[in-house]
Short mmCIF file of C-alpha atoms and ligand atoms in Angstrom, two decimals:
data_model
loop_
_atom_site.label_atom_id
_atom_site.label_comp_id
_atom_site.label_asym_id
_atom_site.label_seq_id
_atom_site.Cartn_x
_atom_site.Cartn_y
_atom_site.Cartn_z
CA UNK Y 19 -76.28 76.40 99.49
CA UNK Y 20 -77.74 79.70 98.63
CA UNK Y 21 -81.34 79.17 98.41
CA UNK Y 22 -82.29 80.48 102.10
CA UNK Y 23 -86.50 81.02 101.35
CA UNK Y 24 -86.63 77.45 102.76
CA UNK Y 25 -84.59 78.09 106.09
CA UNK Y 26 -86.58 81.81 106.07
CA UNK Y 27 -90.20 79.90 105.79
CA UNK Y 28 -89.77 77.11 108.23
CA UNK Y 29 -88.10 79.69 110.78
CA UNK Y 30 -91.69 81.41 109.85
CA UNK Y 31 -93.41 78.67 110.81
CA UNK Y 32 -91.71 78.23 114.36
CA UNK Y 33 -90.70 81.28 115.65
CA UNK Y 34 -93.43 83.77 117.15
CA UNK Y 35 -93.52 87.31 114.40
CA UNK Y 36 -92.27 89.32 117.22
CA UNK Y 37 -89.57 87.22 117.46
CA UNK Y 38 -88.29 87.25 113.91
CA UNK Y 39 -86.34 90.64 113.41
CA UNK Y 40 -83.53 90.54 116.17
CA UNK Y 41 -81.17 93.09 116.27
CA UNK Y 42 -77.94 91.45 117.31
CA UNK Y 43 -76.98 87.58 116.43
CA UNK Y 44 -75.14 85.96 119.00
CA UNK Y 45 -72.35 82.93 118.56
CA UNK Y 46 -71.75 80.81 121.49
CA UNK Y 47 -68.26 79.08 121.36
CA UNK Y 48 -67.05 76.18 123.56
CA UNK Y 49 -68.59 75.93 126.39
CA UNK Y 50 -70.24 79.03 126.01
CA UNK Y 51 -73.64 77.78 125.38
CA UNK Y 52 -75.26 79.28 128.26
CA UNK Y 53 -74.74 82.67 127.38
CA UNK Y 54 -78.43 83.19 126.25
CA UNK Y 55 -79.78 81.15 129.40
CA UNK Y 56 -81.87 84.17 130.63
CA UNK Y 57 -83.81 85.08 127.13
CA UNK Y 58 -87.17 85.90 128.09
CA UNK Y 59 -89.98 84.33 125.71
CA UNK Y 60 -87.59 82.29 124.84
CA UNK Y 61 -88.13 79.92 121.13
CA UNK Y 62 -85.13 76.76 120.32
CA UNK Y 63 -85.73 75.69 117.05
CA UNK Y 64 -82.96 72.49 116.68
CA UNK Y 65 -80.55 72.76 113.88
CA UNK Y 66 -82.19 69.62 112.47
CA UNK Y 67 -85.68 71.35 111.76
CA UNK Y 68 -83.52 74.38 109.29
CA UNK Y 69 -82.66 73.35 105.46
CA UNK Y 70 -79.17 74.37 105.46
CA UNK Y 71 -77.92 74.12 108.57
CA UNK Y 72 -75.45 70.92 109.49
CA UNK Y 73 -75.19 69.62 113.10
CA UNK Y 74 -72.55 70.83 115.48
CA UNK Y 75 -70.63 67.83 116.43
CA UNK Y 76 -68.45 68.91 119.29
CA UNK Y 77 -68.88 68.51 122.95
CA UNK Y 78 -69.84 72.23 124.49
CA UNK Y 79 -72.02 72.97 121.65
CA UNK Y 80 -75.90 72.43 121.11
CA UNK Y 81 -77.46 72.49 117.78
CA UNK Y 82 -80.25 75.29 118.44
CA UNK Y 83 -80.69 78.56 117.66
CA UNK Y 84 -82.42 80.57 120.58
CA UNK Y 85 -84.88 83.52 119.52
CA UNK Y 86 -85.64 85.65 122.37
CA UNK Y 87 -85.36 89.15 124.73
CA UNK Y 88 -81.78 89.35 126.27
CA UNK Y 89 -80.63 91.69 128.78
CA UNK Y 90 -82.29 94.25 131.61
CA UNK Y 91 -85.99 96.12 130.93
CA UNK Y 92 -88.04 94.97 127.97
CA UNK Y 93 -84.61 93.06 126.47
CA UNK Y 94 -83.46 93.59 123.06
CA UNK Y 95 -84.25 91.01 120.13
CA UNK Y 96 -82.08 88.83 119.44
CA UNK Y 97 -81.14 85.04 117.63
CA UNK Y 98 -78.31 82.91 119.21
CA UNK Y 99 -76.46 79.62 117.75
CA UNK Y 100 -75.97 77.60 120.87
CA UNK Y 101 -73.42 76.20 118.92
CA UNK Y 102 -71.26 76.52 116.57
CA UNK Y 103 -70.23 74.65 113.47
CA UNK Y 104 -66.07 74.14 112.38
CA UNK Y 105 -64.44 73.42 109.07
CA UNK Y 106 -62.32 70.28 111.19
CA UNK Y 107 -66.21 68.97 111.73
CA UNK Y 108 -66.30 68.18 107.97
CA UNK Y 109 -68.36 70.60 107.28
CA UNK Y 110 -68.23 72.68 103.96
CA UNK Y 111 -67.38 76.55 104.48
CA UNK Y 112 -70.27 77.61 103.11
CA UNK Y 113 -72.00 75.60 105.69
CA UNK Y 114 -69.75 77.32 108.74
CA UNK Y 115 -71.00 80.72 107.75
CA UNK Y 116 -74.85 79.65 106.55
CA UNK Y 117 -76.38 80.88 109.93
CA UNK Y 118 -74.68 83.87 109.43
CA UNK Y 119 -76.21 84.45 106.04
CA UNK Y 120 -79.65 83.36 108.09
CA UNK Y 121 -79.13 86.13 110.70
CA UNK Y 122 -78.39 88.87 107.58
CA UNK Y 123 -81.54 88.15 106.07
CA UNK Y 124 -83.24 88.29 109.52
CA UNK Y 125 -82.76 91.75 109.96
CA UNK Y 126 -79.36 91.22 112.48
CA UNK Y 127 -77.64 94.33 112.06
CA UNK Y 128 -74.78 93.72 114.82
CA UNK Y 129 -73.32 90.29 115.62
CA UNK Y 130 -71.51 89.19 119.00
CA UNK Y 131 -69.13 86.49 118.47
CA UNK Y 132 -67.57 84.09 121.35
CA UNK Y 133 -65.23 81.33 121.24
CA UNK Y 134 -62.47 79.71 123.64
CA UNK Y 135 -58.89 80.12 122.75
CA UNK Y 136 -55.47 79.23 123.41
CA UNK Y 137 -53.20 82.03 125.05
CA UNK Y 138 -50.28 82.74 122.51
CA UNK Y 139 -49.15 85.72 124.38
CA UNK Y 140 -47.63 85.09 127.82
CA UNK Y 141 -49.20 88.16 129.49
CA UNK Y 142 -52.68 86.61 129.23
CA UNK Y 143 -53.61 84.92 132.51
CA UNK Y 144 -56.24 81.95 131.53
CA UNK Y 145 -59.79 82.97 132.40
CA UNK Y 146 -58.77 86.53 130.48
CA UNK Y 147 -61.74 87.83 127.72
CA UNK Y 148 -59.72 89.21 125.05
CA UNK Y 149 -61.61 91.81 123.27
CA UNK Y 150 -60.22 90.84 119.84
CA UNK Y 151 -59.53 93.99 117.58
CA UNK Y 152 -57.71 92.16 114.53
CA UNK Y 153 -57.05 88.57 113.27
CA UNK Y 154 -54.57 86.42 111.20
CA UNK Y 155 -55.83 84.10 109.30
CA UNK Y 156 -53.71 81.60 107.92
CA UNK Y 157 -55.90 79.51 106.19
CA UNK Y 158 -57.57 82.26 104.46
CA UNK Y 159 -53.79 83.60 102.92
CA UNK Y 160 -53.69 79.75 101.49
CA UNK Y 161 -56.87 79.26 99.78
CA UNK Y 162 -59.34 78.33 102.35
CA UNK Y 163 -61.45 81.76 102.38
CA UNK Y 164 -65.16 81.26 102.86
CA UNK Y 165 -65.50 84.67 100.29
CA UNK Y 166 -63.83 82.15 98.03
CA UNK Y 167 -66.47 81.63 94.50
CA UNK Y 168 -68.72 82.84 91.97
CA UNK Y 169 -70.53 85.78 93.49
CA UNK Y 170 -73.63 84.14 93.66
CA UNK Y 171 -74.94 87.86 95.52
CA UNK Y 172 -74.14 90.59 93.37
CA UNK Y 173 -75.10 93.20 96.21
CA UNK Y 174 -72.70 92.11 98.03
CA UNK Y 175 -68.47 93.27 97.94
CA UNK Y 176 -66.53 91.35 95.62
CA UNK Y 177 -63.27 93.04 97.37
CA UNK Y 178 -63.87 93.09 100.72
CA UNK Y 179 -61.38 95.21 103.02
CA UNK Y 180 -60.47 94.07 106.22
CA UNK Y 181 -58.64 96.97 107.68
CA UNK Y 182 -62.10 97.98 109.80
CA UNK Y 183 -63.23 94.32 111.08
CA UNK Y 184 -63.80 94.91 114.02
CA UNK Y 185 -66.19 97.29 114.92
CA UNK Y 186 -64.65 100.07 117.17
CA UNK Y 187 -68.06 101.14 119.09
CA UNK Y 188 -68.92 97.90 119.91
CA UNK Y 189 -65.54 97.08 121.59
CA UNK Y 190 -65.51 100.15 122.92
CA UNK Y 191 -68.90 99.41 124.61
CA UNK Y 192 -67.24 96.36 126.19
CA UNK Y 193 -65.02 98.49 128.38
CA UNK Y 194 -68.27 100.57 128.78
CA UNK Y 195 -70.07 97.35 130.03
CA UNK Y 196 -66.95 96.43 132.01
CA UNK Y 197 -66.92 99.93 134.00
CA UNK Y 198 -70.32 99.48 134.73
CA UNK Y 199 -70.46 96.29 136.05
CA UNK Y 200 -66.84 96.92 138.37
CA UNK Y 201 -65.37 94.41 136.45
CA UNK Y 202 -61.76 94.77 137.39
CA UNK Y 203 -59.69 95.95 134.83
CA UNK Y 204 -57.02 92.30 134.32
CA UNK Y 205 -59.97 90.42 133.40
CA UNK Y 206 -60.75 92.10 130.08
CA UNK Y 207 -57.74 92.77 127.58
CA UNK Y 208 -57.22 93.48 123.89
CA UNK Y 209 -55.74 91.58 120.99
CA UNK Y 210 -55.27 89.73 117.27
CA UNK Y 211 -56.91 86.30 117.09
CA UNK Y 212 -55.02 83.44 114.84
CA UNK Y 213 -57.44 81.23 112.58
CA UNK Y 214 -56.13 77.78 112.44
CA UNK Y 215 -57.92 74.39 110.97
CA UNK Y 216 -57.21 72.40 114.04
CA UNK Y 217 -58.35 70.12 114.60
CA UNK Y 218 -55.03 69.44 116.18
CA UNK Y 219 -54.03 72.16 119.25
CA UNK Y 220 -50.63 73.68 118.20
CA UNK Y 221 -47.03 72.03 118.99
CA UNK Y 222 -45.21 74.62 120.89
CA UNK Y 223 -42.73 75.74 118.09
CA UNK Y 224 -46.27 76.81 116.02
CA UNK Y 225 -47.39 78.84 119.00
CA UNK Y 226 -43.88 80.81 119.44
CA UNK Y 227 -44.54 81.29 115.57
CA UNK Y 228 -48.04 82.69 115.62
CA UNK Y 229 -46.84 84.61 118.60
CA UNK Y 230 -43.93 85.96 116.30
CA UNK Y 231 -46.57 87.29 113.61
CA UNK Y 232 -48.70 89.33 116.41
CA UNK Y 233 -51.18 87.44 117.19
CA UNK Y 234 -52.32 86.73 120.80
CA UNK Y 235 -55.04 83.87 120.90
CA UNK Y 236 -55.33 81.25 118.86
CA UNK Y 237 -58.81 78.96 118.07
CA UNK Y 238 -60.09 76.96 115.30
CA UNK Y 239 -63.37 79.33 114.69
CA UNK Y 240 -64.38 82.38 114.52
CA UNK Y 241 -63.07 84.12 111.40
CA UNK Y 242 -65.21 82.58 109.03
CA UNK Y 243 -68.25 83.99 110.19
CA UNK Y 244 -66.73 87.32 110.99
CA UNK Y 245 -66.06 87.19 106.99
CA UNK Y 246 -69.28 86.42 106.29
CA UNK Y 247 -70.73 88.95 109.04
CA UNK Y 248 -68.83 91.57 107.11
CA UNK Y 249 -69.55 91.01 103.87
CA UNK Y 250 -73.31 90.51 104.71
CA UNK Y 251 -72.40 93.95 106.22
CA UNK Y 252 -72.77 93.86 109.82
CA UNK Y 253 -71.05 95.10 112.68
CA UNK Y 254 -68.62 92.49 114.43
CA UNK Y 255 -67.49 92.12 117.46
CA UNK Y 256 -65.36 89.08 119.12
CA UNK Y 257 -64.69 88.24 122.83
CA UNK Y 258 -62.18 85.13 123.40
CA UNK Y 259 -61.99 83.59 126.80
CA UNK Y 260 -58.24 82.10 127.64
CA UNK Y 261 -58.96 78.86 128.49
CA UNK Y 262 -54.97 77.83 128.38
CA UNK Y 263 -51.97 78.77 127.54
CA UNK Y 264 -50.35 77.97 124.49
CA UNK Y 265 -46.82 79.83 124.30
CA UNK Y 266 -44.76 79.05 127.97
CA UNK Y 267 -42.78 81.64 129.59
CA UNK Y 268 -40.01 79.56 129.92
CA UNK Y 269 -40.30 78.18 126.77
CA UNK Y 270 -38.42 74.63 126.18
CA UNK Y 271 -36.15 72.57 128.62
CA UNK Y 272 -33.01 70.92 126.99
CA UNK Y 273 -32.90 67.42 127.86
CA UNK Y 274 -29.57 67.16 127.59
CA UNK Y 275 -29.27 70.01 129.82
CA UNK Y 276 -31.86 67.89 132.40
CA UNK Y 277 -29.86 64.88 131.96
CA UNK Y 278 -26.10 66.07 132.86
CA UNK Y 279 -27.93 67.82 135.66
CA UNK Y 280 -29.35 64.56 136.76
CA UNK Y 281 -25.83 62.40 136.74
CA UNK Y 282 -24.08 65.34 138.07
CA UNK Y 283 -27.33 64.95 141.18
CA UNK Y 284 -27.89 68.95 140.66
CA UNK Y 285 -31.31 68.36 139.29
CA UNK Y 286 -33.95 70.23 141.06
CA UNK Y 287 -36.32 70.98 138.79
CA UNK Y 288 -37.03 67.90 135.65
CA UNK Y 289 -39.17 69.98 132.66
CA UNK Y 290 -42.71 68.68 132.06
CA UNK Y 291 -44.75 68.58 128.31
CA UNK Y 292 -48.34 70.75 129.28
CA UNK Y 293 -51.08 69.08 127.67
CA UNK Y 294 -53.80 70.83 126.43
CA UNK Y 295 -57.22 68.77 126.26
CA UNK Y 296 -60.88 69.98 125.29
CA UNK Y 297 -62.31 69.32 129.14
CA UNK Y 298 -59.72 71.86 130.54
CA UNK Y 299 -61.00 74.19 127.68
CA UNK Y 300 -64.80 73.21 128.30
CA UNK Y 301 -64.27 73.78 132.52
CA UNK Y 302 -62.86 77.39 131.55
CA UNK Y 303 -65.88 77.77 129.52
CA UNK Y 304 -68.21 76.45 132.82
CA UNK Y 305 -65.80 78.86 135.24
CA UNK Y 306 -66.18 82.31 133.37
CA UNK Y 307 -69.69 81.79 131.76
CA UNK Y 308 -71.52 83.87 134.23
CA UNK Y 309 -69.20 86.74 133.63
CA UNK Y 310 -69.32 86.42 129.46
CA UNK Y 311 -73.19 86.21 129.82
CA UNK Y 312 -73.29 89.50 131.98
CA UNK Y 313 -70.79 91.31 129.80
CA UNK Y 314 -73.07 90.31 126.84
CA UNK Y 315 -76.11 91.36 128.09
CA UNK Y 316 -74.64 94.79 129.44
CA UNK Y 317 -73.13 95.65 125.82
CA UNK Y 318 -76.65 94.94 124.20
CA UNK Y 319 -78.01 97.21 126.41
CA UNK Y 320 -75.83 100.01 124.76
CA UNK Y 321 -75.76 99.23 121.63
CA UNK Y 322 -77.16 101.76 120.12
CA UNK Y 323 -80.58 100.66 117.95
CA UNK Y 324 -79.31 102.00 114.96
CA UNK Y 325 -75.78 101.17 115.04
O1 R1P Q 403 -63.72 78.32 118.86
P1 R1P Q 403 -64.63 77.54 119.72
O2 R1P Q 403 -65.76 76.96 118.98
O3 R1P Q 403 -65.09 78.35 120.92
O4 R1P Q 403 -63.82 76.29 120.29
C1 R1P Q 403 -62.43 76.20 120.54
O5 R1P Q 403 -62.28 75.11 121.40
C2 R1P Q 403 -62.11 73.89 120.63
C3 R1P Q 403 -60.86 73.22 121.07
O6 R1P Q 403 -60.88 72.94 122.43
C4 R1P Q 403 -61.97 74.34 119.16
O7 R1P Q 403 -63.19 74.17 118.49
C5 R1P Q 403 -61.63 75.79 119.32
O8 R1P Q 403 -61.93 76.56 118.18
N1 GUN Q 404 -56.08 76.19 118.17
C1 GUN Q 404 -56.43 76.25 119.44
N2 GUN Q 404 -57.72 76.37 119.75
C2 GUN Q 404 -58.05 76.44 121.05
N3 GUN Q 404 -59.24 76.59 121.62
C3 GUN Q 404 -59.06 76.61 122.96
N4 GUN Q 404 -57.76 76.49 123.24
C4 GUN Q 404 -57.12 76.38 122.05
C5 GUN Q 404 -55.75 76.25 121.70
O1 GUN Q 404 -54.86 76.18 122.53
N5 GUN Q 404 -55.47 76.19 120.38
#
C-alpha cells in the first residue's frame, strides 16, 4: 500500500483544517490508550473510515486515531493511534508502519512511541518507564525488516543508519519533564528494547539470552514504526512501562535438587513457574497510565517547535 491521497482526502474530509498539521504523532501501546484522554477539541476518526489502515485486534487497543490539543496553555497539535497494530495480528508490515507513513505526510515532525514490555533486566522494578535509547531487533537481522523492498520513495534513504535512533533531546526532555513534575528518580530508567514476533511471551532460557545480548525490555512492537519514523525522517522517542518481569533473579530451581530436599523433609521453600498473562500486562497499563499521560504531555510542552 503506497497510494496514501485516499487516506490524506478522507482524513480531509473528517478532521477540522486546524487540526490537520500536528506536530508530534503519538503511539499508544497496551493499555496505554488513555494517554490522549485530555485532548482538547478533540476529533476520533475509527480505523475503519481510513483506506489503508487494518484493525487492531488486541484487547488494550482501540482502532482510532485522535486529532487534537495535548498538554498545558493553548496545547500543541497533535494525532494519536489509540492503538496499535502487530505483525502476530496477521497483519502485513507494511500495514504495521502505514499510520506512520500517514503521520509523515501530515506534517508530524517528532513521534512519541509507548508500549508495555517484559523486564529482561533484573534491576527493573515492574511499573518502571524505561526511556529506551537503543534496540535489538531480531527479526529485522533475519529478514523481517519493514525497510525490506523496492524503494517505492526515492526521497527517502535506501541505507538507513541506526546508530542515532533515538533522538537524544527528546529523551533528554523526559528527565526534563520528570524533574519538573518531582517524579522520583526509580521510576524512570534507561535502556535497549528487544523486538520479538510474539505472539508467544518468552520461555525463560530466551529471556536470560536477550538479557545476554544487552537488551533490557522485551515487547512484540515498537521497532517497526520507529524504522519507519526514521526513514520518513522524524525524531523518535520510546517510553516502555515494565509491566513484568521476564528474567528472575534467582533464575531456575533444580527439581532434583527440590525433590531430595523433600524425602530428606529439608524442603522449605518448593520453586514455582511465574506466568505471564496479557491482564497482568493490561492492569500495569491501567496502574501507571496517569503518570505516562503526564510525562507525555510535560515533554510536548518542551519540545521545541522546530525540533
Ligand atoms: O507493545 P505493546 O503493543 O504495548 O504490547 C505488548 O503487550 C502485548 C503482550 O501482552 C504485546 O502486544 C506486547 O508487544
Ligand atoms: N515479548 C514480550 N512482550 C511483552 N509485553 C509485555 N510484557 C511482555 C513480555 O514479557 N514479553
Amino acid at each position: 500500500m503506497s497510494d496514501y491521497s485516499a487516506t490524506l482526502d478522507t482524513l480531509k474530509g473528517l478532521v477540522p483544517e486546524e487540526l490537520l498539521n500536528p506536530r508530534v504523532g503519538i503511539i499508544c501501546g497496551s493499555g496505554l490508550s488513555g494517554l490522549p484522554a485530555s485532548l482538547k477539541q478533540s476529533v476520533l476518526v475509527s480505523y475503519d473510515q481510513l483506506p489503508g489502515f487494518v484493525q487492531s485486534t488486541v484487547p488494550g487497543h482501540k482502532s482510532s486515531l485522535a486529532f487534537g490539543l495535548m498538554g498545558s496553555g493553548a496545547g500543541v497539535p497533535v494525532v494519536a493511534m489509540l492503538g496499535r497494530f502487530h505483525p502476530y495480528e496477521g497483519h502485513k508490515l507494511s500495514s504495521v508502519v502505514y499510520p506512520v507513513r500517514v503521520m509523515a505526510k501530515l506534517g508530524v515532525k517528532d513521534i512519541i512511541i509507548t508500549n508495555a514490555a517484559g523486564a529482561l533486566n533484573p534491576e527493573l522494578v515492574v511499573g518502571t518507564i524505561v526511556v529506551v535509547h537503543d534496540h535489538i531487533a531480531l527479526p529485522n537481522l533475519t529478514g523481517m525488516n519493514p525497510l525490506l523492498g523496492p524503494q517505492t520513495d526515492l526521497s527517502l534513504p535506501r541505507f538507513l543508519p541506526l546508530s542515532n535512533t533515538y533522538s537524544r533531546l527528546l529523551r533528554k526532555l523526559v528527565f526534563q519533564a520528570a524533574h519538573d513534575l518531582s517524579i522520583e528518580r526509580d521510576a524512570l530508567a534507561e535502556g535497549t528494547y528487544a523486538w520479538v514476533s510474539g505472539p508467544t511471551y518468552e520461555t525463560p532460557a530466551e529471556g536470560r539470552f536477550l538479557r545476554a545480548a544487552g537488551a533490557d525490555v522485551v515487547g512484540m512492537s515498537t521497532v517497526p514504526e520507529v524504522l519507519a519514523a526514521r526513514e520518513e525522517g522524524m525524531n523518535v522517542l520510546v517510553l516502555s512501562l515494565v509491566t513484568n518481569a521476564v528474567v528472575i533473579p534467582s533464575g531456575y530451581k533444580s527439581v532434583r535438587d527440590e525433590f531430595e530436599a523433600e524425602i530428606a523433609g529439608t524442603l522449605t521453600n518448593p520453586g514455582v513457574d511465574d506466568v505471564v498473562s496479557h491482564e497482568e500486562v493490561l492492569s500495569l497499563g491501567r496502574l501507571k497510565g496517569d503518570l505516562m499521560k503526564s510525562l507525555v504531555e510535560k515533554v510536548l510542552e518542551f519540545i521545541p517547535s522546530d525540533a
